[in-house]
CSV table of C-alpha atoms in Angstrom, one decimal:
chain,number,residue,atom,x,y,z
A,25,UNK,CA,32.4,-5.2,2.9
A,26,UNK,CA,29.2,-6.8,1.7
A,27,UNK,CA,27.2,-5.8,-1.3
A,28,UNK,CA,24.1,-7.3,0.1
A,29,UNK,CA,21.3,-4.8,-0.3
A,30,UNK,CA,18.6,-4.0,2.2
A,31,UNK,CA,15.3,-3.2,0.4
A,32,UNK,CA,13.3,-0.4,1.9
A,33,UNK,CA,9.7,-0.5,0.9
A,34,UNK,CA,7.6,2.6,1.3
A,35,UNK,CA,4.1,1.5,2.1
A,36,UNK,CA,1.7,4.4,2.7
A,37,UNK,CA,-0.6,6.3,0.3
A,38,UNK,CA,-4.2,7.2,0.1
A,39,UNK,CA,-5.2,5.3,-3.1
A,40,UNK,CA,-7.5,8.0,-4.6
A,41,UNK,CA,-6.6,7.5,-8.3
A,42,UNK,CA,-7.7,3.9,-8.3
A,43,UNK,CA,-10.9,4.3,-6.5
A,44,UNK,CA,-13.2,2.4,-5.8
A,45,UNK,CA,-10.8,-0.6,-5.6
A,46,UNK,CA,-8.1,1.4,-3.8
A,47,UNK,CA,-9.2,3.5,-0.8
A,48,UNK,CA,-7.6,5.3,2.1
A,49,UNK,CA,-8.4,2.4,4.5
A,50,UNK,CA,-7.0,-0.2,2.0
A,51,UNK,CA,-4.8,1.4,-0.7
A,52,UNK,CA,-3.7,-0.1,-4.0
A,53,UNK,CA,-0.5,-1.8,-2.8
A,54,UNK,CA,-2.5,-4.3,-0.8
A,55,UNK,CA,-4.7,-5.2,-3.8
A,56,UNK,CA,-4.0,-7.8,-6.5
A,57,UNK,CA,-4.5,-5.3,-9.4
A,58,UNK,CA,-2.3,-7.2,-11.8
A,59,UNK,CA,-1.8,-10.9,-11.3
A,60,UNK,CA,-2.5,-13.1,-8.3
A,61,UNK,CA,-0.3,-11.4,-5.7
A,62,UNK,CA,-0.7,-7.8,-4.4
A,63,UNK,CA,1.5,-5.0,-5.6
A,64,UNK,CA,3.2,-5.0,-2.1
A,65,UNK,CA,3.9,-8.7,-2.2
A,66,UNK,CA,5.2,-8.5,-5.8
A,67,UNK,CA,7.5,-5.7,-4.7
A,68,UNK,CA,8.9,-7.7,-1.8
A,69,UNK,CA,9.4,-10.7,-4.0
A,70,UNK,CA,11.1,-8.7,-6.7
A,71,UNK,CA,13.6,-7.4,-4.1
A,72,UNK,CA,14.6,-10.8,-2.8
A,73,UNK,CA,17.2,-13.3,-3.8
A,74,UNK,CA,21.0,-13.6,-3.3
A,75,UNK,CA,21.7,-9.9,-3.7
A,76,UNK,CA,19.1,-8.8,-1.2
A,77,UNK,CA,18.8,-9.0,2.6
A,78,UNK,CA,15.5,-9.0,4.5
A,79,UNK,CA,13.4,-6.0,3.7
A,80,UNK,CA,12.6,-3.0,5.9
A,81,UNK,CA,9.1,-1.6,5.5
A,82,UNK,CA,7.8,1.8,6.5
A,83,UNK,CA,4.1,2.0,6.9
A,84,UNK,CA,1.5,3.5,9.3
A,85,UNK,CA,-0.3,2.0,12.3
A,86,UNK,CA,-3.5,1.2,10.3
A,87,UNK,CA,-1.6,-1.0,7.8
A,88,UNK,CA,1.0,-2.7,10.1
A,89,UNK,CA,-0.9,-6.0,10.4
A,90,UNK,CA,-1.8,-6.1,6.7
A,91,UNK,CA,1.9,-5.6,5.9
A,92,UNK,CA,2.9,-8.4,8.3
A,93,UNK,CA,0.2,-10.8,7.1
A,94,UNK,CA,1.0,-10.3,3.4
A,95,UNK,CA,4.7,-10.9,4.0
A,96,UNK,CA,3.9,-14.1,5.9
A,97,UNK,CA,1.7,-15.2,3.0
A,98,UNK,CA,4.7,-15.1,0.7
A,99,UNK,CA,7.3,-16.5,3.1
A,100,UNK,CA,9.3,-13.3,3.7
A,101,UNK,CA,10.5,-12.3,7.1
A,102,UNK,CA,11.2,-8.6,7.4
A,103,UNK,CA,14.2,-7.1,9.0
A,104,UNK,CA,12.0,-4.4,10.5
A,105,UNK,CA,8.6,-2.8,10.1
A,106,UNK,CA,8.8,0.9,11.1
A,107,UNK,CA,5.5,2.6,11.9
A,108,UNK,CA,5.2,6.3,11.0
A,109,UNK,CA,2.8,8.1,13.4
A,110,UNK,CA,1.6,10.1,10.4
A,111,UNK,CA,2.5,10.6,6.8
A,112,UNK,CA,5.4,13.1,6.2
A,113,UNK,CA,6.2,12.4,2.6
A,114,UNK,CA,9.3,10.4,1.4
A,115,UNK,CA,12.2,12.4,2.8
A,116,UNK,CA,11.6,11.7,6.5
A,117,UNK,CA,10.7,8.1,5.7
A,118,UNK,CA,14.0,7.6,3.8
A,119,UNK,CA,15.9,9.4,6.5
A,120,UNK,CA,14.3,7.2,9.3
A,121,UNK,CA,15.3,4.1,7.4
A,122,UNK,CA,18.9,5.2,6.9
A,123,UNK,CA,19.2,6.1,10.6
A,124,UNK,CA,17.8,2.8,11.5
A,125,UNK,CA,20.2,1.0,9.2
A,126,UNK,CA,23.2,3.0,10.3
A,127,UNK,CA,22.7,1.6,13.9
A,128,UNK,CA,24.0,-1.8,12.7
A,129,UNK,CA,25.9,-1.1,9.4
A,130,UNK,CA,26.4,2.5,8.2
A,131,UNK,CA,28.0,1.3,5.0
A,132,UNK,CA,25.2,-1.0,4.1
A,133,UNK,CA,23.5,-0.5,0.7
A,134,UNK,CA,19.8,0.4,0.7
A,135,UNK,CA,17.4,0.2,-2.2
A,136,UNK,CA,14.4,2.5,-1.5
A,137,UNK,CA,11.4,1.7,-3.6
A,138,UNK,CA,7.6,2.4,-3.5
A,139,UNK,CA,5.6,-0.8,-2.9
A,140,UNK,CA,2.9,-0.1,-5.4
A,141,UNK,CA,4.7,-0.3,-8.8
A,142,UNK,CA,4.5,-3.0,-11.5
A,143,UNK,CA,7.7,-4.4,-13.0
A,144,UNK,CA,6.9,-7.4,-15.1
A,145,UNK,CA,10.5,-8.5,-15.7
A,146,UNK,CA,11.9,-8.9,-12.1
A,147,UNK,CA,15.2,-10.4,-13.4
A,148,UNK,CA,15.8,-7.4,-15.6
A,149,UNK,CA,15.2,-5.0,-12.7
A,150,UNK,CA,17.6,-6.9,-10.5
A,151,UNK,CA,20.2,-6.7,-13.2
A,152,UNK,CA,19.7,-2.9,-13.3
A,153,UNK,CA,20.1,-2.7,-9.6
A,154,UNK,CA,23.3,-4.8,-9.8
A,155,UNK,CA,24.6,-2.3,-12.4
A,156,UNK,CA,24.2,0.5,-9.9
A,157,UNK,CA,26.1,-1.2,-7.1
A,158,UNK,CA,29.6,0.0,-8.0
A,159,UNK,CA,28.4,3.7,-8.1
A,160,UNK,CA,26.5,3.4,-4.9
A,161,UNK,CA,29.5,1.7,-3.2
A,162,UNK,CA,31.6,4.7,-4.4
A,163,UNK,CA,29.3,7.1,-2.5
A,164,UNK,CA,27.0,8.1,-5.3
A,165,UNK,CA,23.2,8.4,-5.0
A,166,UNK,CA,21.9,6.2,-7.7
A,167,UNK,CA,18.4,6.6,-9.1
A,168,UNK,CA,16.6,4.5,-11.8
A,169,UNK,CA,15.0,6.1,-14.8
A,170,UNK,CA,12.4,4.5,-16.9
A,171,UNK,CA,12.7,4.7,-20.7
A,172,UNK,CA,9.5,6.5,-21.7
A,173,UNK,CA,7.0,4.5,-23.7
A,174,UNK,CA,4.7,7.5,-24.4
A,175,UNK,CA,4.5,11.2,-23.6
A,176,UNK,CA,3.3,10.8,-20.1
A,177,UNK,CA,2.2,14.0,-18.2
A,178,UNK,CA,1.6,12.2,-14.8
A,179,UNK,CA,5.3,11.5,-14.1
A,180,UNK,CA,8.3,13.7,-13.2
A,181,UNK,CA,11.3,13.2,-15.5
A,182,UNK,CA,15.1,12.8,-15.3
A,183,UNK,CA,17.2,14.6,-17.9
A,184,UNK,CA,20.4,12.9,-18.8
A,185,UNK,CA,23.6,14.9,-19.4
A,186,UNK,CA,24.0,13.1,-22.8
A,187,UNK,CA,21.9,10.9,-25.0
A,188,UNK,CA,22.8,7.3,-24.4
A,189,UNK,CA,24.8,6.0,-27.4
A,190,UNK,CA,24.1,2.3,-26.7
A,191,UNK,CA,21.9,0.1,-24.7
A,192,UNK,CA,24.5,-0.9,-22.1
A,193,UNK,CA,23.2,-1.2,-18.6
A,194,UNK,CA,25.4,1.2,-16.5
A,195,UNK,CA,25.0,4.4,-14.5
A,196,UNK,CA,24.9,7.6,-16.5
A,197,UNK,CA,25.3,11.3,-15.5
A,198,UNK,CA,22.1,13.0,-14.4
A,199,UNK,CA,21.7,16.6,-15.5
A,200,UNK,CA,18.5,17.6,-13.6
A,201,UNK,CA,15.1,16.6,-12.3
A,202,UNK,CA,12.1,17.9,-14.3
A,203,UNK,CA,8.6,18.5,-13.0
A,204,UNK,CA,5.6,16.9,-14.5
A,205,UNK,CA,5.2,18.4,-18.0
A,206,UNK,CA,2.3,19.4,-20.1
A,207,UNK,CA,1.4,17.3,-23.1
A,208,UNK,CA,3.4,19.3,-25.7
A,209,UNK,CA,6.5,19.4,-23.5
A,210,UNK,CA,6.2,15.6,-22.8
A,211,UNK,CA,6.1,15.0,-26.5
A,212,UNK,CA,9.3,17.1,-27.1
A,213,UNK,CA,11.0,15.3,-24.3
A,214,UNK,CA,10.1,11.9,-25.7
A,215,UNK,CA,11.6,12.9,-29.1
A,216,UNK,CA,14.8,14.3,-27.5
A,217,UNK,CA,15.8,10.9,-26.2
A,218,UNK,CA,17.6,12.3,-23.2
A,219,UNK,CA,14.7,12.1,-20.7
A,220,UNK,CA,13.6,9.2,-18.5
A,221,UNK,CA,10.6,8.9,-16.2
A,222,UNK,CA,11.4,9.4,-12.6
A,223,UNK,CA,10.5,6.1,-10.9
A,224,UNK,CA,11.3,7.3,-7.3
A,225,UNK,CA,13.6,4.3,-6.8
A,226,UNK,CA,17.1,4.9,-5.2
A,227,UNK,CA,20.2,2.9,-4.4
A,228,UNK,CA,22.8,4.3,-1.9
A,229,UNK,CA,24.7,3.5,1.2
A,230,UNK,CA,23.2,4.6,4.5
A,231,UNK,CA,26.3,6.7,5.1
A,232,UNK,CA,26.0,8.5,1.7
A,233,UNK,CA,22.4,9.4,2.1
A,234,UNK,CA,22.9,10.6,5.7
A,235,UNK,CA,25.7,12.8,4.5
A,236,UNK,CA,23.4,14.2,1.8
A,237,UNK,CA,20.8,15.0,4.3
A,238,UNK,CA,23.3,16.8,6.6
A,239,UNK,CA,24.5,18.8,3.6
A,240,UNK,CA,21.2,19.6,1.8
A,241,UNK,CA,18.4,19.3,4.4
A,242,UNK,CA,20.0,19.5,7.9
A,243,UNK,CA,16.8,20.6,9.5
A,244,UNK,CA,15.4,17.1,9.2
A,245,UNK,CA,18.2,15.4,11.0
A,246,UNK,CA,17.5,16.2,14.7
A,247,UNK,CA,13.7,15.7,14.7
A,248,UNK,CA,13.9,12.4,12.8
A,249,UNK,CA,16.8,11.2,15.0
A,250,UNK,CA,14.9,12.1,18.1
A,251,UNK,CA,11.8,10.3,16.9
A,252,UNK,CA,13.8,7.2,16.2
A,253,UNK,CA,15.6,7.4,19.6
A,254,UNK,CA,12.3,7.8,21.5
A,255,UNK,CA,10.5,5.1,19.5
A,256,UNK,CA,9.5,1.8,21.0
A,257,UNK,CA,9.1,-1.8,19.9
A,258,UNK,CA,5.6,-3.1,19.7
A,259,UNK,CA,4.6,-6.7,18.9
A,260,UNK,CA,7.3,-7.1,16.3
A,261,UNK,CA,7.0,-3.6,15.0
A,262,UNK,CA,8.9,-0.4,15.8
A,263,UNK,CA,6.7,2.6,16.6
A,264,UNK,CA,8.5,5.9,15.7
A,265,UNK,CA,7.8,8.4,18.5
A,266,UNK,CA,4.7,10.5,17.7
A,267,UNK,CA,5.9,13.6,19.6
A,268,UNK,CA,9.2,13.7,17.8
A,269,UNK,CA,7.6,12.9,14.4
A,270,UNK,CA,5.2,15.8,14.8
A,271,UNK,CA,8.1,18.2,14.5
A,272,UNK,CA,9.3,16.6,11.2
A,273,UNK,CA,8.8,18.6,8.0
A,274,UNK,CA,6.6,17.2,5.2
A,275,UNK,CA,8.9,17.1,2.2
A,276,UNK,CA,9.8,14.7,-0.6
A,277,UNK,CA,13.2,13.1,-1.1
A,278,UNK,CA,13.5,14.8,-4.5
A,279,UNK,CA,13.0,18.3,-3.0
A,280,UNK,CA,15.0,17.7,0.2
A,281,UNK,CA,18.1,16.1,-1.3
A,282,UNK,CA,18.1,14.8,-4.9
A,283,UNK,CA,17.6,18.0,-6.7
A,284,UNK,CA,20.4,19.6,-4.8
A,285,UNK,CA,23.0,16.8,-4.8
A,286,UNK,CA,26.0,16.7,-7.1
A,287,UNK,CA,26.9,13.0,-6.7
A,288,UNK,CA,23.9,11.6,-8.6
A,289,UNK,CA,23.8,8.8,-11.2
A,290,UNK,CA,21.0,7.2,-13.1
A,291,UNK,CA,20.6,3.7,-14.4
A,292,UNK,CA,18.2,3.6,-17.4
A,293,UNK,CA,15.6,0.8,-17.3
A,294,UNK,CA,13.7,-0.2,-20.4
A,295,UNK,CA,12.2,-3.6,-19.5
A,296,UNK,CA,8.7,-2.4,-18.5
A,297,UNK,CA,7.5,-0.4,-15.5
A,298,UNK,CA,4.3,1.3,-14.3
A,299,UNK,CA,3.3,3.0,-11.1
A,300,UNK,CA,-0.3,2.2,-11.9
A,301,UNK,CA,-1.2,5.8,-11.3
A,302,UNK,CA,-4.6,5.5,-12.8
A,303,UNK,CA,-7.1,3.1,-14.4
A,304,UNK,CA,-5.7,3.8,-17.8
A,305,UNK,CA,-2.3,2.4,-16.6
A,306,UNK,CA,-4.1,-0.7,-15.2
A,307,UNK,CA,-5.7,-1.2,-18.6
A,308,UNK,CA,-2.3,-0.9,-20.4
A,309,UNK,CA,-0.8,-3.6,-18.0
A,310,UNK,CA,-3.7,-5.9,-18.3
A,311,UNK,CA,-4.1,-8.8,-20.8
A,312,UNK,CA,-6.2,-7.4,-23.7
A,313,UNK,CA,-8.1,-9.1,-26.6
A,314,UNK,CA,-7.4,-8.0,-30.2
A,315,UNK,CA,-9.8,-5.1,-29.8
A,316,UNK,CA,-8.0,-3.7,-26.7
A,317,UNK,CA,-10.6,-5.0,-24.2
A,318,UNK,CA,-9.5,-6.2,-20.8
A,319,UNK,CA,-11.9,-7.9,-18.4
A,320,UNK,CA,-11.5,-9.1,-14.9
A,321,UNK,CA,-13.8,-11.1,-12.6
A,322,UNK,CA,-17.5,-11.4,-13.6
A,323,UNK,CA,-17.2,-9.1,-16.5
A,324,UNK,CA,-18.4,-9.5,-20.1
A,325,UNK,CA,-17.7,-7.3,-23.1
A,326,UNK,CA,-19.9,-7.3,-26.2
A,327,UNK,CA,-18.7,-5.4,-29.2
A,328,UNK,CA,-16.4,-3.1,-27.2
A,329,UNK,CA,-13.1,-1.5,-28.0
A,330,UNK,CA,-10.2,-0.1,-25.8
A,331,UNK,CA,-12.2,-0.8,-22.6
A,332,UNK,CA,-11.5,-2.0,-19.1
A,333,UNK,CA,-14.3,-3.9,-17.3
A,334,UNK,CA,-13.7,-5.2,-13.8
A,335,UNK,CA,-16.1,-6.8,-11.3
A,336,UNK,CA,-14.7,-7.3,-7.8
A,337,UNK,CA,-17.6,-9.3,-6.6
A,338,UNK,CA,-18.3,-12.8,-8.1
A,339,UNK,CA,-22.1,-12.2,-7.6
A,340,UNK,CA,-22.1,-8.9,-9.5
A,341,UNK,CA,-22.0,-9.3,-13.3
A,342,UNK,CA,-20.7,-6.3,-15.2
A,343,UNK,CA,-21.7,-6.2,-18.9
A,344,UNK,CA,-20.5,-3.7,-21.4
A,345,UNK,CA,-22.1,-3.3,-24.9
A,346,UNK,CA,-20.7,-1.1,-27.7
A,347,UNK,CA,-18.3,0.7,-25.4
A,348,UNK,CA,-15.2,2.5,-26.6
A,349,UNK,CA,-12.5,4.0,-24.4
A,350,UNK,CA,-14.4,3.3,-21.2
A,351,UNK,CA,-13.3,2.2,-17.7
A,352,UNK,CA,-16.0,0.4,-15.6
A,353,UNK,CA,-15.1,-1.0,-12.1
A,354,UNK,CA,-17.7,-2.5,-9.9
A,355,UNK,CA,-17.4,-3.1,-6.2
A,356,UNK,CA,-20.1,-4.4,-3.8
A,357,UNK,CA,-20.7,-0.8,-2.6
A,358,UNK,CA,-19.6,1.5,-5.4
A,359,UNK,CA,-19.3,1.5,-9.2
A,360,UNK,CA,-17.0,3.7,-11.3
A,361,UNK,CA,-17.8,4.4,-15.0
A,362,UNK,CA,-15.4,6.9,-16.7
A,363,UNK,CA,-14.0,7.8,-20.1
A,364,UNK,CA,-10.4,6.5,-20.1
A,365,UNK,CA,-9.1,9.9,-21.1
A,366,UNK,CA,-10.3,11.2,-17.7
A,367,UNK,CA,-8.6,8.5,-15.6
A,368,UNK,CA,-6.6,11.0,-13.7
A,369,UNK,CA,-9.8,12.8,-12.6
A,370,UNK,CA,-11.0,9.8,-10.5
A,371,UNK,CA,-9.6,11.5,-7.5
A,372,UNK,CA,-12.3,14.2,-8.1
A,373,UNK,CA,-14.9,11.5,-7.4
A,374,UNK,CA,-13.3,10.8,-4.1
A,375,UNK,CA,-13.4,14.5,-3.2
A,376,UNK,CA,-17.0,14.7,-4.2
A,377,UNK,CA,-18.0,11.7,-2.1
A,378,UNK,CA,-16.1,13.0,0.9
A,379,UNK,CA,-18.0,16.3,0.6
A,380,UNK,CA,-21.3,14.4,1.0
A,381,UNK,CA,-19.9,12.2,3.8
A,382,UNK,CA,-20.2,9.0,1.8
A,383,UNK,CA,-18.5,6.1,3.5
A,384,UNK,CA,-17.3,4.8,0.2
A,385,UNK,CA,-15.0,7.7,-0.3
A,386,UNK,CA,-12.4,6.2,2.0
A,387,UNK,CA,-13.6,3.1,3.7
A,388,UNK,CA,-13.2,-0.3,2.1
A,389,UNK,CA,-16.2,-2.8,2.1
A,390,UNK,CA,-14.0,-5.2,4.1
A,391,UNK,CA,-12.6,-3.8,7.3
A,392,UNK,CA,-9.2,-5.5,7.9
A,393,UNK,CA,-8.1,-6.1,11.4
A,394,UNK,CA,-5.1,-7.8,13.0
A,395,UNK,CA,-7.2,-10.9,13.6
A,396,UNK,CA,-8.8,-11.1,10.2
A,397,UNK,CA,-11.6,-9.0,8.6
A,398,UNK,CA,-15.3,-8.3,8.6
A,399,UNK,CA,-17.8,-6.9,6.2
A,400,UNK,CA,-21.3,-5.5,6.7
A,401,UNK,CA,-24.0,-7.5,4.8
A,402,UNK,CA,-27.1,-5.7,5.9
A,403,UNK,CA,-27.6,-2.4,7.8
A,404,UNK,CA,-30.9,-1.4,9.3
A,405,UNK,CA,-32.0,1.3,11.7
A,406,UNK,CA,-31.5,-0.8,14.8
A,407,UNK,CA,-29.7,-3.9,13.5
A,408,UNK,CA,-26.7,-4.9,11.4
A,409,UNK,CA,-25.5,-8.2,9.9
A,410,UNK,CA,-21.8,-8.9,9.5
A,411,UNK,CA,-19.7,-11.7,8.2
A,412,UNK,CA,-16.6,-12.1,10.3
A,413,UNK,CA,-13.4,-14.0,9.2
A,414,UNK,CA,-10.9,-14.9,12.0
A,415,UNK,CA,-7.5,-16.2,11.1
A,416,UNK,CA,-6.3,-19.5,12.6
A,417,UNK,CA,-4.9,-18.9,16.1
A,418,UNK,CA,-6.2,-15.3,16.2
A,419,UNK,CA,-8.4,-13.8,18.9
A,420,UNK,CA,-10.4,-10.6,19.2
A,421,UNK,CA,-10.1,-8.5,22.3
A,422,UNK,CA,-12.0,-9.1,25.5
A,423,UNK,CA,-14.6,-6.4,25.2
A,424,UNK,CA,-18.1,-5.2,25.9
A,425,UNK,CA,-20.7,-2.8,24.4
A,426,UNK,CA,-22.9,-0.2,25.9
A,427,UNK,CA,-25.6,-0.1,23.3
A,428,UNK,CA,-25.9,-3.4,21.5
A,429,UNK,CA,-26.3,-7.1,22.0
A,430,UNK,CA,-25.0,-9.7,19.5
A,431,UNK,CA,-25.9,-13.1,18.1
A,432,UNK,CA,-23.1,-15.2,16.6
A,433,UNK,CA,-23.7,-18.1,14.2
A,434,UNK,CA,-20.6,-20.1,13.2
A,435,UNK,CA,-20.7,-21.1,9.6
A,436,UNK,CA,-17.1,-22.4,9.1
A,437,UNK,CA,-14.6,-23.8,11.6
A,438,UNK,CA,-14.9,-23.6,15.4
A,439,UNK,CA,-15.0,-20.6,17.7
A,440,UNK,CA,-13.8,-20.5,21.2
A,441,UNK,CA,-16.3,-18.1,22.9
A,442,UNK,CA,-16.0,-16.3,26.2
A,443,UNK,CA,-19.1,-14.7,27.7
A,444,UNK,CA,-18.6,-13.5,31.2
A,445,UNK,CA,-16.9,-16.4,33.1
A,446,UNK,CA,-18.1,-19.1,30.7
A,447,UNK,CA,-15.9,-20.4,27.9
A,448,UNK,CA,-17.4,-22.7,25.3
A,449,UNK,CA,-16.5,-24.1,21.9
A,450,UNK,CA,-19.1,-23.3,19.2
A,451,UNK,CA,-19.0,-25.4,16.1
A,452,UNK,CA,-20.5,-25.0,12.6
A,453,UNK,CA,-24.3,-24.5,12.6
A,454,UNK,CA,-24.2,-23.6,16.3
A,455,UNK,CA,-24.9,-20.1,17.8
A,456,UNK,CA,-24.4,-18.1,20.9
A,457,UNK,CA,-26.0,-14.9,22.3
A,458,UNK,CA,-23.9,-12.0,23.8
A,459,UNK,CA,-26.1,-9.9,26.1
A,460,UNK,CA,-25.7,-6.1,26.1
A,461,UNK,CA,-22.9,-5.1,28.5
A,462,UNK,CA,-21.4,-8.7,28.8
A,463,UNK,CA,-17.7,-9.1,28.6
A,464,UNK,CA,-16.9,-11.4,25.7
A,465,UNK,CA,-14.3,-12.6,23.3
A,466,UNK,CA,-14.1,-14.8,20.2
A,467,UNK,CA,-11.1,-16.9,19.3
A,468,UNK,CA,-10.2,-19.3,16.5
A,469,UNK,CA,-8.4,-22.2,18.2
A,470,UNK,CA,-8.2,-24.2,14.9
A,471,UNK,CA,-5.8,-24.4,12.0
A,472,UNK,CA,-8.3,-23.2,9.4
A,473,UNK,CA,-10.2,-19.9,9.1
A,474,UNK,CA,-13.2,-19.5,11.3
A,475,UNK,CA,-16.2,-17.6,9.8
A,476,UNK,CA,-19.3,-16.5,11.6
A,477,UNK,CA,-22.4,-14.4,11.0
A,478,UNK,CA,-22.9,-11.7,13.6
A,479,UNK,CA,-26.3,-10.1,14.1
A,480,UNK,CA,-26.1,-6.9,16.1
A,481,UNK,CA,-29.2,-5.3,17.6
A,482,UNK,CA,-29.4,-2.1,19.7
A,483,UNK,CA,-29.8,1.7,19.7
A,484,UNK,CA,-26.3,2.4,18.4
A,485,UNK,CA,-24.2,0.1,16.2
A,486,UNK,CA,-21.0,2.2,15.6
A,487,UNK,CA,-17.5,0.6,15.8
A,488,UNK,CA,-16.6,3.0,18.6
A,489,UNK,CA,-19.1,1.4,21.0
A,490,UNK,CA,-16.4,-0.9,22.4
A,491,UNK,CA,-14.6,-1.2,25.7
A,492,UNK,CA,-11.4,-3.3,25.5
A,493,UNK,CA,-10.2,-5.1,28.7
A,494,UNK,CA,-7.5,-7.3,27.1
A,495,UNK,CA,-6.0,-7.2,23.6
A,496,UNK,CA,-3.1,-9.2,22.3
A,497,UNK,CA,-2.6,-6.5,19.6
A,498,UNK,CA,-2.1,-3.7,22.1
A,499,UNK,CA,-4.9,-1.5,20.7
A,500,UNK,CA,-6.4,1.1,22.9
């Protein structure tokens, strides 16, 4: 019986609390918020090594190619990427992963973890996981509790049966789960020394968690099993069946199973952790100067204290003068300025922007696609200018448009362009015209990225003005 652990990375989320850098179309796990790699990549790297097998990832259809691309970039080959038709919270996702794993090895150990957390000391975290293996192998459901660093009101807590008498790394008895407290309660819990932050990370065998679902939330078993059974492979992914998934209840793993189970254990972890649940958390994790100022990108602080300044555009300079306890984050299309004590209220900004139908509420400036990405540079009443980046070897669909024509100017690399029956290679400083209604396709036949400037002209320039005839990514 092997102790090799299958990491299960949960990779959904809407990203509202770290707006404008994190948005529904491109949430925080895909962004390098702390360090050079993204949170998702750091999570995958942290759960790799001799004790771990290839990871399983659960995500949605919109993120599937981003997940695959970011894993390729760090040299990790996933065991499976399961596509959820729509978000149903953590319990159905964990159950789907366990059912998938049980098809090959029902006794395999699984480590379920969000993909958007920061754990600076990866070695210490792996040691905590190894400490939980014996309990998980004995059929217990092991969770990991974070030693509180401050009276946090944004996290749920785990209450230990007894106060730890030493710092030994071992599973302890768990008394109960505690909802997010108010400030006064959080302070009392911190002083008590018997409470840990609930990190939402679990270690168990597939068999043990399936038994727990059968006992504590049996209503999920049949619909999730049916959705897995009716699912289909798709370009290296596995699409869970939408019809079956529609019958699945939206419920968290804590409510469905963990708060009811009596075979729980918790491994305390004190080596540093954050779920980056707000810009104040990003500020705490960032490198700060002696006055508590953290800057990123083209940002300059003058006579500031306890302030976070970020510019996500090299051409956009952010300057703070005499600021105290301020968060300022600048994107090409949106700027956030907030008192750090109101960091948890950033989601209200997203709601306000959605109510006025502002694109910035959910859409990222760069629109990521399976073949690369594009961004709009200029938008007029009857024209639009885009920069399009195509990965080496990638190709857009064979398509046409009802309402617009296009001019393509290659500025980096070489494009293989199809217009009607004619196929040509278009190099740097060369251009091609795509008439309205013409079937066309662009490909990057080279080994370096291909970049072109696209000028669209016409009566309607929306992304839904597209007819696909052939698509290697099986999009409709």
